[in-house]
XYZ file of C-alpha atoms in Angstrom:
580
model
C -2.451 91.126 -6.322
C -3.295 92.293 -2.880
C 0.760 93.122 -1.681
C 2.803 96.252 -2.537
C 6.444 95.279 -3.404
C 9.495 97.671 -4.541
C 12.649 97.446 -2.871
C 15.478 99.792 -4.099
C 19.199 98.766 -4.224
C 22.570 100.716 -5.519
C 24.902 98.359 -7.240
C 28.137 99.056 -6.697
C 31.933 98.061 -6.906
C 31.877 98.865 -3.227
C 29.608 95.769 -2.541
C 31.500 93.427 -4.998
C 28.955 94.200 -7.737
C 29.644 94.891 -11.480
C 26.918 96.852 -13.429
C 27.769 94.992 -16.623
C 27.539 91.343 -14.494
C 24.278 92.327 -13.113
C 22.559 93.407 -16.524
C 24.127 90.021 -17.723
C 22.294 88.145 -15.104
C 18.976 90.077 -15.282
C 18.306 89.777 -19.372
C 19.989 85.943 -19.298
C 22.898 87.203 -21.646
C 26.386 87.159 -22.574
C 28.390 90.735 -21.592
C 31.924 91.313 -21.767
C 32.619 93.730 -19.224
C 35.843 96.129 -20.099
C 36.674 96.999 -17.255
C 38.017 94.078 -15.457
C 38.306 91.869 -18.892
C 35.559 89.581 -17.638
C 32.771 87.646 -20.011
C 29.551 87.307 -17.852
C 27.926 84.631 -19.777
C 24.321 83.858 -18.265
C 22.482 82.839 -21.504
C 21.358 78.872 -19.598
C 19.810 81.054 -16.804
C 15.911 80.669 -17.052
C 13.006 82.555 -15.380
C 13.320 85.616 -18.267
C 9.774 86.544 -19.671
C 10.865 90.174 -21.728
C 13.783 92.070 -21.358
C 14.099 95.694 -22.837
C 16.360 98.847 -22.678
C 14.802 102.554 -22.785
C 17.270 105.664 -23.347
C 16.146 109.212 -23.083
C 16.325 111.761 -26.409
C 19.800 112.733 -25.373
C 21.565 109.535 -24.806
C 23.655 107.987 -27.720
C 21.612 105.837 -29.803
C 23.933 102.894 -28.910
C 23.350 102.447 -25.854
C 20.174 100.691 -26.517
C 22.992 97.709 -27.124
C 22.957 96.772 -22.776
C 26.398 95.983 -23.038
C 27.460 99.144 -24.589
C 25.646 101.147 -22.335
C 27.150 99.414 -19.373
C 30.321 99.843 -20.558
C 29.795 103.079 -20.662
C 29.051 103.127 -17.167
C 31.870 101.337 -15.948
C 34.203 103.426 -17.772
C 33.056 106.772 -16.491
C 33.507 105.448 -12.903
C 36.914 105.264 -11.873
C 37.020 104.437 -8.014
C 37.417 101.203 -6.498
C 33.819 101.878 -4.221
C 31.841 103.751 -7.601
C 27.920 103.324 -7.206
C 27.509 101.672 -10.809
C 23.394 101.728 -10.940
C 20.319 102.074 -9.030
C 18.521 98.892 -8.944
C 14.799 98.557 -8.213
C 12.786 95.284 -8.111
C 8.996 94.700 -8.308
C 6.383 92.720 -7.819
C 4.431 92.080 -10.457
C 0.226 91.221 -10.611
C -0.110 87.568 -10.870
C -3.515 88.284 -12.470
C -2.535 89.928 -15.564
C -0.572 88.709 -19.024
C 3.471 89.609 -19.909
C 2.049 91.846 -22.470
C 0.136 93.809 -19.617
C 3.500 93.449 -17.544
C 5.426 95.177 -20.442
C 3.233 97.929 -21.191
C 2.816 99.053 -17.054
C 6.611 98.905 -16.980
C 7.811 101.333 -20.072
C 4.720 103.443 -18.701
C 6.554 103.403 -15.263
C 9.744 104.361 -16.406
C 8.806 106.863 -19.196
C 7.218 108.846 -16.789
C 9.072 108.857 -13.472
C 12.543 107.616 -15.179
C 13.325 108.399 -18.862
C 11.668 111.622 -19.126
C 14.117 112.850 -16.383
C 17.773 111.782 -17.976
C 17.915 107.944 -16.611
C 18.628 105.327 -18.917
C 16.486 102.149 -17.849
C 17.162 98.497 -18.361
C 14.577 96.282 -17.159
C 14.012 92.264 -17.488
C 10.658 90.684 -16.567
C 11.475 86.940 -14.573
C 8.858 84.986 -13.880
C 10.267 81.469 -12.535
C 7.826 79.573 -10.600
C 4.802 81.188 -12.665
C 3.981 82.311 -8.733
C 6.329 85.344 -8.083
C 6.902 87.462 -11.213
C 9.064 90.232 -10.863
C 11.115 93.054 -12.696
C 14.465 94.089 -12.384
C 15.158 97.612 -13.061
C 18.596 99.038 -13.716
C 18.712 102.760 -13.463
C 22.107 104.663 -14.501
C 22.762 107.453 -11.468
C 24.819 110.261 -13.720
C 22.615 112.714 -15.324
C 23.687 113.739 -19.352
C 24.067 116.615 -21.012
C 22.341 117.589 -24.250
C 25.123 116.203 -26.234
C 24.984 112.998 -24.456
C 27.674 112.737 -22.544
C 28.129 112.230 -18.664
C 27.892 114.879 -16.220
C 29.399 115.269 -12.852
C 28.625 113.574 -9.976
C 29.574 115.902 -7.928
C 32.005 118.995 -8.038
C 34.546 120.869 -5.459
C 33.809 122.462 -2.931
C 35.949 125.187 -1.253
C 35.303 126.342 2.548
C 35.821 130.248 2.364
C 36.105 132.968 4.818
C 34.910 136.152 5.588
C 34.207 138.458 8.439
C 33.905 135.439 11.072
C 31.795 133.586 8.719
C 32.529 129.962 6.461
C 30.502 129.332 3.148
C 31.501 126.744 0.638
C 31.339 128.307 -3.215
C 32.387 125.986 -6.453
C 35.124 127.052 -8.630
C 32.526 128.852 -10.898
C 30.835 130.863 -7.769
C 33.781 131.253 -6.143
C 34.607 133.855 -8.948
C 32.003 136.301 -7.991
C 32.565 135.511 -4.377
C 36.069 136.298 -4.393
C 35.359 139.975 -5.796
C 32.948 139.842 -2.584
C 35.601 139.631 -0.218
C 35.531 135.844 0.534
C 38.832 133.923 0.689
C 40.331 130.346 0.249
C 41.691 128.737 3.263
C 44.870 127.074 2.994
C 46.659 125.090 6.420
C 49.372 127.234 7.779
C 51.908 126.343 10.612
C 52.047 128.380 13.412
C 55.385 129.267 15.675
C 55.032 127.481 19.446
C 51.843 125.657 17.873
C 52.375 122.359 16.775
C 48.676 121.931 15.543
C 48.241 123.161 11.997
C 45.400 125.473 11.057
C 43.332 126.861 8.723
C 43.945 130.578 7.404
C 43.009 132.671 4.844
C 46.252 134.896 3.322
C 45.123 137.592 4.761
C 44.719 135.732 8.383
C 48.256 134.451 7.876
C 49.950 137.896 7.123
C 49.141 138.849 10.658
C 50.893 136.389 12.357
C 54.491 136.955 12.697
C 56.134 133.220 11.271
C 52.831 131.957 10.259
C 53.676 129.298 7.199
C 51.610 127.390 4.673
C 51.986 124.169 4.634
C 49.304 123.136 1.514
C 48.505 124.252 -1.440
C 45.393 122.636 -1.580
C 42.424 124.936 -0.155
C 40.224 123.482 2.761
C 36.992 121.932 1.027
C 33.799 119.647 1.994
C 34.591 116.319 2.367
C 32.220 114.551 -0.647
C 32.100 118.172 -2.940
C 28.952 119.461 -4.145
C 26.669 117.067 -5.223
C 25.239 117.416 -8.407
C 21.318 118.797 -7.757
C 20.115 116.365 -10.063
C 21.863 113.144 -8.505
C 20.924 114.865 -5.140
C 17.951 114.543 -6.254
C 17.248 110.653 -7.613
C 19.522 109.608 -4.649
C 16.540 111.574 -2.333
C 14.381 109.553 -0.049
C 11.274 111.989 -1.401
C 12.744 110.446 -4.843
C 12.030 106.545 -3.753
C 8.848 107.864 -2.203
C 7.660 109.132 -5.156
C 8.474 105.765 -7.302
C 6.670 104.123 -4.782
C 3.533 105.826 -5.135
C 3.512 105.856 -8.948
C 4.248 102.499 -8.653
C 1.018 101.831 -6.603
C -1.135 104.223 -9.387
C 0.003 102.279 -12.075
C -0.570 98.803 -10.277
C -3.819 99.868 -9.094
C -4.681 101.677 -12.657
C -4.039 98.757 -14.397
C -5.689 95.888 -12.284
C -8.825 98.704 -12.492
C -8.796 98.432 -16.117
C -8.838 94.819 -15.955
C -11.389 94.062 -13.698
C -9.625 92.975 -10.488
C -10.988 94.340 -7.319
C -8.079 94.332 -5.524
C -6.268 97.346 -4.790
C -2.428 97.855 -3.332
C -0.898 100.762 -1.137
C 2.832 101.670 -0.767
C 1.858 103.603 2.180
C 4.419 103.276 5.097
C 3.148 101.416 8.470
C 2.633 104.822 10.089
C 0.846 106.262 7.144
C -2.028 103.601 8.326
C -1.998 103.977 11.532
C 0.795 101.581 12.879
C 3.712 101.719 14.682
C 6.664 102.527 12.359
C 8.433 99.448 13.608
C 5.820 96.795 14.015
C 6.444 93.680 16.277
C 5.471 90.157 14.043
C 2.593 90.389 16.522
C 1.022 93.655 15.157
C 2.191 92.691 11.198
C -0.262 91.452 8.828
C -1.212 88.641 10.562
C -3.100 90.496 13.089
C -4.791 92.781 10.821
C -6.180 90.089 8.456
C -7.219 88.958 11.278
C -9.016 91.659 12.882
C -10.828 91.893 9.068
C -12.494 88.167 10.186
C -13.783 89.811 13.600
C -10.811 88.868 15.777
C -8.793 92.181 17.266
C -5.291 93.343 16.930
C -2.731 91.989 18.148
C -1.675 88.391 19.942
C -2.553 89.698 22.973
C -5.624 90.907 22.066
C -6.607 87.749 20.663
C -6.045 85.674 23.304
C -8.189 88.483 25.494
C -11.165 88.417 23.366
C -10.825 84.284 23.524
C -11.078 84.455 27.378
C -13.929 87.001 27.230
C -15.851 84.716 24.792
C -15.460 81.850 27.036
C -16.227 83.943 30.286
C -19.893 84.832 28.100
C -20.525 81.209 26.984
C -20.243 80.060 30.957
C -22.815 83.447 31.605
C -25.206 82.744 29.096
C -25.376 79.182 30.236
C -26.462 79.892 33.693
C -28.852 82.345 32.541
C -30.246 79.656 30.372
C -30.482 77.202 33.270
C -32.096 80.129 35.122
C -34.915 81.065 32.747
C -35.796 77.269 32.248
C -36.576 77.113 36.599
C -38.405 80.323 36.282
C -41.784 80.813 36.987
C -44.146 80.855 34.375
C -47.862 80.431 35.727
C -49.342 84.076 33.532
C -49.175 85.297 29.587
C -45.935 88.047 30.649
C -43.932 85.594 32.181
C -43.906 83.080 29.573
C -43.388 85.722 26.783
C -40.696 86.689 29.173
C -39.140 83.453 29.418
C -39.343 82.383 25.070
C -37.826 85.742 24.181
C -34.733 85.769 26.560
C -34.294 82.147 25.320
C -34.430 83.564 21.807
C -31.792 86.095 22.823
C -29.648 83.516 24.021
C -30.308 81.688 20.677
C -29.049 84.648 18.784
C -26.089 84.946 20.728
C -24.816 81.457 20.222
C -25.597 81.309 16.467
C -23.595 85.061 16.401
C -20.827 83.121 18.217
C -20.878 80.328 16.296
C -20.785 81.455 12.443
C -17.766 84.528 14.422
C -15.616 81.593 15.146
C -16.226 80.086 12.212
C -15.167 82.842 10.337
C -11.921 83.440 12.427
C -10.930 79.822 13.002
C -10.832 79.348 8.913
C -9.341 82.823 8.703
C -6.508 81.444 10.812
C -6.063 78.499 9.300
C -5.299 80.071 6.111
C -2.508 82.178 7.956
C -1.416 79.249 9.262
C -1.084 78.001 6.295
C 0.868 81.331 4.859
C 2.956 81.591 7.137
C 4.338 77.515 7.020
C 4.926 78.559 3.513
C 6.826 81.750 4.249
C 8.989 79.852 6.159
C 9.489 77.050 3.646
C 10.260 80.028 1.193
C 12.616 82.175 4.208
C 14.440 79.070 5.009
C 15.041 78.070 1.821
C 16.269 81.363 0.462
C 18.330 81.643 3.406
C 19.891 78.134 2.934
C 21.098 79.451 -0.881
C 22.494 82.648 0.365
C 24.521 81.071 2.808
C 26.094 78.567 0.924
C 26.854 81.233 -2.245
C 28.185 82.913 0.358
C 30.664 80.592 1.767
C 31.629 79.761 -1.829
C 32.205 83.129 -2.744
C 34.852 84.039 0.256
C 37.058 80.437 -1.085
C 36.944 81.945 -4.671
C 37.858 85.708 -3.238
C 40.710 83.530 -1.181
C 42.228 82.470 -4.254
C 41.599 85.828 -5.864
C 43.930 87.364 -3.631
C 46.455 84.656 -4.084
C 46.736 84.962 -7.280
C 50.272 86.382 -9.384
C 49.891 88.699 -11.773
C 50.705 86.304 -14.904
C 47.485 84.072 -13.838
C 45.188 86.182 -16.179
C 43.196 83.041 -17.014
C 42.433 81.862 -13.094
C 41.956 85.644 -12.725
C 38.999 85.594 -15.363
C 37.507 82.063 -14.227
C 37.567 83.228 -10.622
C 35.950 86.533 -11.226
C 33.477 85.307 -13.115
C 32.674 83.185 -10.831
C 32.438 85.862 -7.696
C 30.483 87.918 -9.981
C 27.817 84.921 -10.708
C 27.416 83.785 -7.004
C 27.310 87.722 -6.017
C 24.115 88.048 -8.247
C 22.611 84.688 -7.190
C 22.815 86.147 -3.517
C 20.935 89.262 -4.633
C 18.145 87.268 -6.327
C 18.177 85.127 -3.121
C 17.626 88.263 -1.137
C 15.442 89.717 -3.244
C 13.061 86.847 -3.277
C 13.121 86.145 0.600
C 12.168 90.025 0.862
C 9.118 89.744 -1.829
C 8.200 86.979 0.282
C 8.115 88.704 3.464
C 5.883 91.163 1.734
C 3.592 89.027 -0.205
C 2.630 87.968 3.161
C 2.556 90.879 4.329
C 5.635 90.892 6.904
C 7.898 93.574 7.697
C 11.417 93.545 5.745
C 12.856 93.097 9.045
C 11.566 89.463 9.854
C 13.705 86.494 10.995
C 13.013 83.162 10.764
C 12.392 83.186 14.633
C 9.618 85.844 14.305
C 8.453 83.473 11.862
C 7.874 80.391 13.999
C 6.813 82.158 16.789
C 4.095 83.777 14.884
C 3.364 79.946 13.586
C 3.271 78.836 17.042
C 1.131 82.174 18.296
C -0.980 80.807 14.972
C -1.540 77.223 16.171
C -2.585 77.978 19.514
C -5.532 80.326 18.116
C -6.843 77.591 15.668
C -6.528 75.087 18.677
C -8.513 77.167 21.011
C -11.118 78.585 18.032
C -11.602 74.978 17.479
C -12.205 73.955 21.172
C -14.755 77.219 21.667
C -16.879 75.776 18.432
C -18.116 72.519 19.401
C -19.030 73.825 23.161
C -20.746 77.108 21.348
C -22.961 74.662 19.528
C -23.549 72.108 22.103
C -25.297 74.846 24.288
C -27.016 76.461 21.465
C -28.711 73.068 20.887
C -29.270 73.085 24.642
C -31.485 76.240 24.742
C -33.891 74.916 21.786
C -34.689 72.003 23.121
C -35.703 73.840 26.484
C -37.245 76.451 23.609
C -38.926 73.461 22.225
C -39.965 71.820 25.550
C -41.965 75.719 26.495
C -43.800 75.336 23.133
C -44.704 71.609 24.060
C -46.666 72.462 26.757
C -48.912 75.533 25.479
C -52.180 75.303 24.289
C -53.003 77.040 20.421
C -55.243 79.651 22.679
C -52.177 80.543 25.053
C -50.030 80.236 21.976
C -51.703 83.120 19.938
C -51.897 85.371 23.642
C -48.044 84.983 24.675
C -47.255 85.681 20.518
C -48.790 88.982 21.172
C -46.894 89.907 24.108
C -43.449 88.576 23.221
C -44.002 91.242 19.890
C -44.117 94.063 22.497
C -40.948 92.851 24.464
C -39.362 91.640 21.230
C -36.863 94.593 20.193
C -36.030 95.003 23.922
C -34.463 91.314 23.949
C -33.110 92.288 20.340
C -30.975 95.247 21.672
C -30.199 92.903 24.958
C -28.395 90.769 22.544
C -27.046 93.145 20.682
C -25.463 94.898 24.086
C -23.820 91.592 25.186
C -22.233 91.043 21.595
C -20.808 95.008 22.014
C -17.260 94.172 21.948
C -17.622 92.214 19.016
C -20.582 94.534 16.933
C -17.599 96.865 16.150
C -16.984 96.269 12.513
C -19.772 96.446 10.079
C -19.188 92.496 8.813
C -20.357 91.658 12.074
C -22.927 93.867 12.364
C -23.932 91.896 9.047
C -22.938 88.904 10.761
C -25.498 89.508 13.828
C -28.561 90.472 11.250
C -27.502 86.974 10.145
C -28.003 85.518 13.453
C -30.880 87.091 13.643
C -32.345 85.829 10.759
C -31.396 82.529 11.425
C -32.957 81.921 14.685
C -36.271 83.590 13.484
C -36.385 80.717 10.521
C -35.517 78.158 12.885
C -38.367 79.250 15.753
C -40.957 79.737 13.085
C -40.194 76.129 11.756
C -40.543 74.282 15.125
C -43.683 76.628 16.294
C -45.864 75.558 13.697
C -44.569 72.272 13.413
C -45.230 71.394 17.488
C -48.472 73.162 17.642
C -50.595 70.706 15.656
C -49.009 68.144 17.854
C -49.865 69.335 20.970
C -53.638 69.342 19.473
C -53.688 66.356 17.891
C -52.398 64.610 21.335
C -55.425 66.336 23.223
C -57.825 65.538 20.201
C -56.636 61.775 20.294
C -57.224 61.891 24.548
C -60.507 63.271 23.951
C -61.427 60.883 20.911
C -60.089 58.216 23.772
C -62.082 59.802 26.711
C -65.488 59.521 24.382
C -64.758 56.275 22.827
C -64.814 55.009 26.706
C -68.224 56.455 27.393
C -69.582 54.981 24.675
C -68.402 51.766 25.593
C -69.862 51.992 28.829
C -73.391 53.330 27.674
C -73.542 49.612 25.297
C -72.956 47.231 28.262
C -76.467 45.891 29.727
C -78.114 47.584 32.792
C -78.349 43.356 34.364
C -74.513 42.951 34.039
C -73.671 45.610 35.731
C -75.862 45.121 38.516
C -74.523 41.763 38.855
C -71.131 43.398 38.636
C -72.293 45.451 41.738
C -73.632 42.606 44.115
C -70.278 40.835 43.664
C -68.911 43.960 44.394
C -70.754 44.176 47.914
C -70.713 40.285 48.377
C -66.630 41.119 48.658
């Protein structure tokens, strides 16, 4: 697993969601839900590996029943908009067993859920055996030691004193009021026609001042409970997140896998908040394979490649027409062909490297889209058959129990589909690493950005090896025409101007040498050309030799040819010679 996933949802009558329906739909079973008189019955669903409930000490025993404890839930929440349950979903490590899944998960939620109040229902689904997930229900009321539900929130009244408002509950408004702090109540005020808000003792001063209310000026949403203000925190997700990384990485530790995941935000790692699709994953992968950035940058270090090549070739052409008539000179002239050696075989195994590494984004990111697209295709048409069945909802007379059951149950099954469709397409984005944010037009223009780089990698490769072969047959051709003797003397002087060419090589790979895979990557190189040389130095030295050897074997056999023929002949030979 080498992708942090955990995105974090309320469910809530607000949104059309039923806490009851969605436990129904996560564990694949049949809940009546009370409240509305609806059976969610989702028992053919498939996908569920393990499903489990976990209650803390003080919750009622029964509640380990989901449908009870649901129930529950709905019951306690009266308004039409009542956030029901926090929902998180995971991703899951492909690498290790359900049991392993299980175990991570209760360990999760003990810790950073259960121990703190929550009750937790969580169902592992593993479809496609490619994606597995969990779906964690969290209840979002804290309990009291006899198990019952507290507060949400409580009132809030806006006092008064001495120029000054504070808000106090009923309980610390008890001690306040001995403090001198008052209630503030809307009084009407003669040749005002805009009510305002007095305390009594305000109002007594003003001659036909009368109140209007009897209900006290208060904050809008009360005083939320410390605890709920608390698991509804961002520093609350934060910190799920983060255990949720230690366990992940804990666990894939334990097991051998190498891999390691981080929850960190894009700024925690040094990148912009709000990424384009340029600077996203893609680009970072690929700056792992030697290639920089961003798209931009990409395409820049392209053109500078090229712009080298077309350098290094004339220099090549210029060191072959280059005088070499002493010992220095044609030392000077082997090793700068050498460091042109090294710098195509650098070049060569870099692009390589970053033409494969692109292809395998390529290949990501068709799939991403095959996944976005078809995610997208679902939601939509749920969607669309959700607003006919809400249509005939609201058309509905109050007798029509039956249609009113069917059609709700039917909302409530195409509402959850849309959530597992969402949830899916946003696991997606970040098993490949894209920001949550991502269209599908991001994604094709990153596919496009993607083709163009494998197309122009793949042009750079064949030209990077056609002059690398180039400069060893000119290499070769140097060798061809020294003697053993000259051999052994230009040896010794290309060792003294050896590391100088080395570090000239080196210099004109700079941009690249900044990563320490391609510093590994240029020892490579290095290596690499200093097995090749040594194989063709050897190997066209006892040629050259045995060609002179042959000539001189040649040269002799001639003489001795000559010394045989009689002295009379060649006289003969002679007169006819002069005769002519």
């Amino acid at each position: 697993m080498n992708y942090f996933h955990l995105e974090a949802k309320v469910i809530s009558r607000g949104s059309g969601r039923s806490a009851v329906a969605a436990s129904a739909y996560a564990s694949c079973s049949e809940i009546y839900n009370d409240y509305d008189g609806v059976t969610h019955d989702y028992r053919k669903k498939t996908g569920l590996v393990y499903s489990e409930v976990m209650l803390p000490t003080m919750a009622p025993a029964e509640w380990a029943d989901r449908e009870k404890l649901w129930n529950a839930v709905e019951e306690v929440e009266k308004t039409r908009d009542s956030r029901l349950s926090r929902e998180l979903v995971v991703a899951l490590p492909r690498e290790l067993d359900p049991v392993v899944w299980v175990e991570m998960l209760e360990k999760y939620l003990n810790e950073e859920c259960v121990s703190k109040g929550m009750c937790a229902d969580f169902s592992i689904h593993d479809v496609n055996k490619y994606n597995p997930h969990a779906h964690i229900m969290l209840t979002m009321r804290p309990l009291n030691d006899d198990g019952s539900w507290q507060a949400k929130t409580q009132k809030e009244y806006i006092c008064y004193k001495d120029g000054v408002e504070k808000g106090f509950t009923a309980e610390e408004f008890k001690a306040a009021k001995n403090l001198g702090w008052e209630k503030q109540y809307l009084y009407s005020i003669p040749g005002k026609k805009k009510k305002i808000y007095l305390t009594p003792a305000q109002a007594a001063t003003i001659e036909g001042s009368k109140r209007t209310s009897k209900y006290p000026k208060s904050s809008k949403y009360g005083r939320q409970n410390p605890i709920c203000e608390e698991w509804n925190s961002d520093r609350q997700l934060q910190t799920w997140r983060k255990s949720w990384e230690d366990i992940i990485n804990s666990y894939q530790e334990r097991y051998g896998i190498a891999e390691r995941v981080s929850c960190k935000s894009h700024a925690a790692r040094g990148i912009k908040e709000q990424p384009t699709i340029h600077e996203g994953y893609y680009a970072r992968n690929m700056e792992k394979e030697g290639l920089v950035s961003d798209r931009c940058e990409i395409n820049r270090q392209i053109k500078a490649d090229n712009s080298l090549l077309r350098k290094l070739q004339k220099k090549v052409k210029a060191y072959s027409k280059a005088a070499s008539d002493n010992i220095p000179a044609i030392a000077s002239k082997l090793e700068k062909f050498f460091k042109s050696l090294v710098v195509y075989t650098f070049q060569l195994h870099l692009k390589k490297k970053q033409k494969k590494a692109a292809e395998k984004r390529l290949g990501e990111l068709k799939e991403l889209k095959k996944i976005y697209e078809d995610c997208t295709a679902k939601i939509s048409s749920r969607a669309e058959e959700r607003k006919e069945f809400n249509g005939k909802l609201k058309n509905l007379k109050p007798y029509q129990k039956i249609q009113f059951i069917k059609y709700t149950s039917q909302v409530a099954l195409l509402t959850e589909e849309i959530e597992e469709f969402k949830s899916e397409r946003s696991a997606a984005l970040s098993r490949y690493g894209m920001p949550v944010e991502t269209r599908i037009t991001d994604i094709r223009r990153e596919i496009k950005d993607a083709e163009g780089i494998v197309e122009k990698l793949g042009g750079q490769i064949p030209e990077i090896k056609k002059s690398k072969e180039d400069t060893l047959g000119k290499y070769k051709a140097e060798i061809h025409a020294l003697s053993s003797d000259m051999f052994a003397q230009i040896s010794e002087e290309r060792t003294k101007i050896h590391d100088e060419h080395v570090n000239e090589a080196r210099q004109i790979l700079s941009d690249s040498l900044k990563k320490s895979s391609d510093k590994d990557l240029f020892a490579k190189a290095i290596k690499e050309v200093d097995a090749t040389l040594s194989e063709i130095e050897p190997s066209v030295m006892p040629e050259t030799e045995n060609k002179k050897k042959s000539l001189l074997a040649d040269l002799r056999a001639d003489k001795e040819v000559a010394a045989r023929i009689p002295r009379k002949v060649k006289e003969k030979d002679k007169d006819k010679g002069m005769s002519l």
